[in-house]
Coordinates of C-alpha atoms in Angstrom, one line a residue:
Q1 CA -7.6 -9.3 -8.9
V2 CA -5.1 -8.2 -6.8
Q3 CA -1.6 -10.5 -6.4
L4 CA 0.8 -10.2 -4.1
V5 CA 4.2 -11.4 -4.9
E6 CA 6.6 -11.6 -2.6
S7 CA 10.5 -12.8 -3.2
G8 CA 13.7 -12.8 -1.8
G9 CA 13.4 -15.2 1.0
G10 CA 16.5 -18.3 1.6
L11 CA 19.1 -19.4 3.8
V12 CA 21.0 -17.0 5.3
Q13 CA 23.8 -17.0 8.1
A14 CA 23.1 -15.4 11.6
G15 CA 24.3 -11.6 11.7
G16 CA 23.6 -11.7 7.1
S17 CA 21.0 -9.8 5.3
L18 CA 18.3 -10.6 3.0
R19 CA 16.4 -8.3 1.2
L20 CA 12.6 -9.5 0.3
S21 CA 10.8 -7.8 -2.3
C22 CA 6.6 -7.7 -2.8
A23 CA 5.5 -7.3 -5.9
A24 CA 1.5 -5.9 -6.0
S25 CA -1.2 -5.6 -9.2
G26 CA -4.4 -4.9 -9.8
L27 CA -4.5 -2.7 -7.4
T28 CA -3.7 1.1 -6.7
F29 CA -0.7 0.3 -4.7
S30 CA 0.6 4.1 -4.0
N31 CA -3.1 4.0 -2.0
Y32 CA -2.6 1.6 0.3
R33 CA -0.4 1.0 3.1
M34 CA 2.0 -1.8 2.7
G35 CA 2.7 -3.7 6.0
W36 CA 4.9 -6.9 6.5
F37 CA 4.0 -9.9 8.7
R38 CA 5.8 -13.2 9.6
Q39 CA 5.1 -16.8 10.7
A40 CA 7.5 -19.1 12.8
P41 CA 6.5 -22.8 12.8
G42 CA 3.9 -23.6 15.7
K43 CA 3.4 -19.7 16.3
E44 CA 0.6 -17.5 15.4
R45 CA 1.4 -15.0 12.8
E46 CA 3.4 -11.6 13.9
F47 CA 3.4 -8.0 12.8
V48 CA 6.8 -7.0 11.8
G49 CA 5.9 -3.7 10.2
T50 CA 4.6 -1.1 8.0
I51 CA 5.3 1.9 5.4
R52 CA 2.4 4.0 4.9
W53 CA 1.2 5.6 1.9
S54 CA 2.2 8.9 0.2
E55 CA 4.5 10.0 3.1
S56 CA 5.7 6.8 3.8
S57 CA 6.2 7.1 7.6
T58 CA 7.2 3.7 9.1
W59 CA 6.7 1.5 11.8
Y60 CA 8.6 -1.8 13.0
A61 CA 7.9 -4.6 16.0
D62 CA 10.2 -3.9 18.7
S63 CA 12.2 -7.3 18.2
V64 CA 13.0 -5.7 14.4
R65 CA 13.5 -2.3 14.6
G66 CA 17.1 -1.4 13.9
R67 CA 17.4 -4.2 12.1
F68 CA 14.6 -4.3 9.5
T69 CA 14.1 -1.0 7.1
I70 CA 10.8 -1.1 4.9
S71 CA 10.7 1.1 2.0
R72 CA 8.6 1.2 -1.3
D73 CA 9.0 2.1 -4.7
D74 CA 5.5 3.1 -5.7
A75 CA 6.4 3.6 -9.9
K76 CA 7.2 0.1 -9.4
N77 CA 4.2 -1.1 -7.4
T78 CA 6.8 -3.2 -5.0
V79 CA 7.4 -2.6 -1.7
Y80 CA 10.7 -4.2 0.3
L81 CA 11.9 -5.3 3.6
Q82 CA 15.9 -5.3 3.7
M83 CA 16.7 -7.1 6.9
S84 CA 19.7 -6.7 8.7
S85 CA 21.7 -8.7 11.4
L86 CA 19.6 -11.4 11.2
K87 CA 19.0 -13.8 14.3
P88 CA 17.7 -18.1 14.1
E89 CA 14.8 -16.4 15.8
D90 CA 13.8 -14.5 12.4
T91 CA 13.2 -17.4 10.7
A92 CA 9.7 -17.9 9.0
V93 CA 7.5 -17.5 6.5
Y94 CA 7.1 -14.1 5.5
Y95 CA 4.3 -12.5 4.1
C96 CA 3.3 -8.9 2.5
A97 CA -0.3 -7.4 2.9
A98 CA -1.8 -4.4 2.0
S99 CA -4.4 -2.5 3.8
Y100 CA -7.1 0.5 2.7
S101 CA -8.2 0.7 6.0
A102 CA -6.8 3.5 8.8
G103 CA -5.1 2.8 11.7
L104 CA -1.7 2.2 12.7
G105 CA -1.7 -1.1 10.8
R106 CA 0.1 -3.4 13.1
S107 CA -2.9 -5.9 13.1
G108 CA -3.2 -8.5 10.6
S109 CA -7.1 -8.2 10.7
S110 CA -6.8 -4.4 8.9
Y111 CA -5.2 -6.1 6.2
A112 CA -7.5 -7.3 2.9
Y113 CA -4.5 -8.6 0.3
W114 CA -1.9 -11.1 0.9
G115 CA 1.0 -12.5 -0.4
Q116 CA 1.2 -16.2 -0.4
G117 CA 4.5 -15.9 1.9
T118 CA 8.4 -16.4 1.6
Q119 CA 10.8 -18.7 3.7
V120 CA 13.4 -16.9 5.9
T121 CA 15.7 -19.5 7.3
V122 CA 18.8 -18.0 9.5
S123 CA 21.0 -21.0 10.4
S124 CA 23.2 -20.0 13.7

């Protein structure tokens, strides 16, 4: 049974930083692209960023590029989202997801497994 468990969310002031973690089990982690998505109240889920398997190339949404960094530790079956210079508009539930599909990994439909989410709240 595949499980993705996010942690590290919380309340932070604007301009601050948080690091989210997503621990995976039940899959061959190194074979999967990992993605981060978020959903704010009343809004649709949106793509945040993704990291490929093997060479670990990354891609980010324009809204977070330069502020957020995704990394992975295949030995620990964990993917991270380092968030810096946080803004109130970054407030959302953040989800990690795993994909075995080819493609750019920017669509949620390409991800087979999802975590339960972790709340990030940025105060102004």
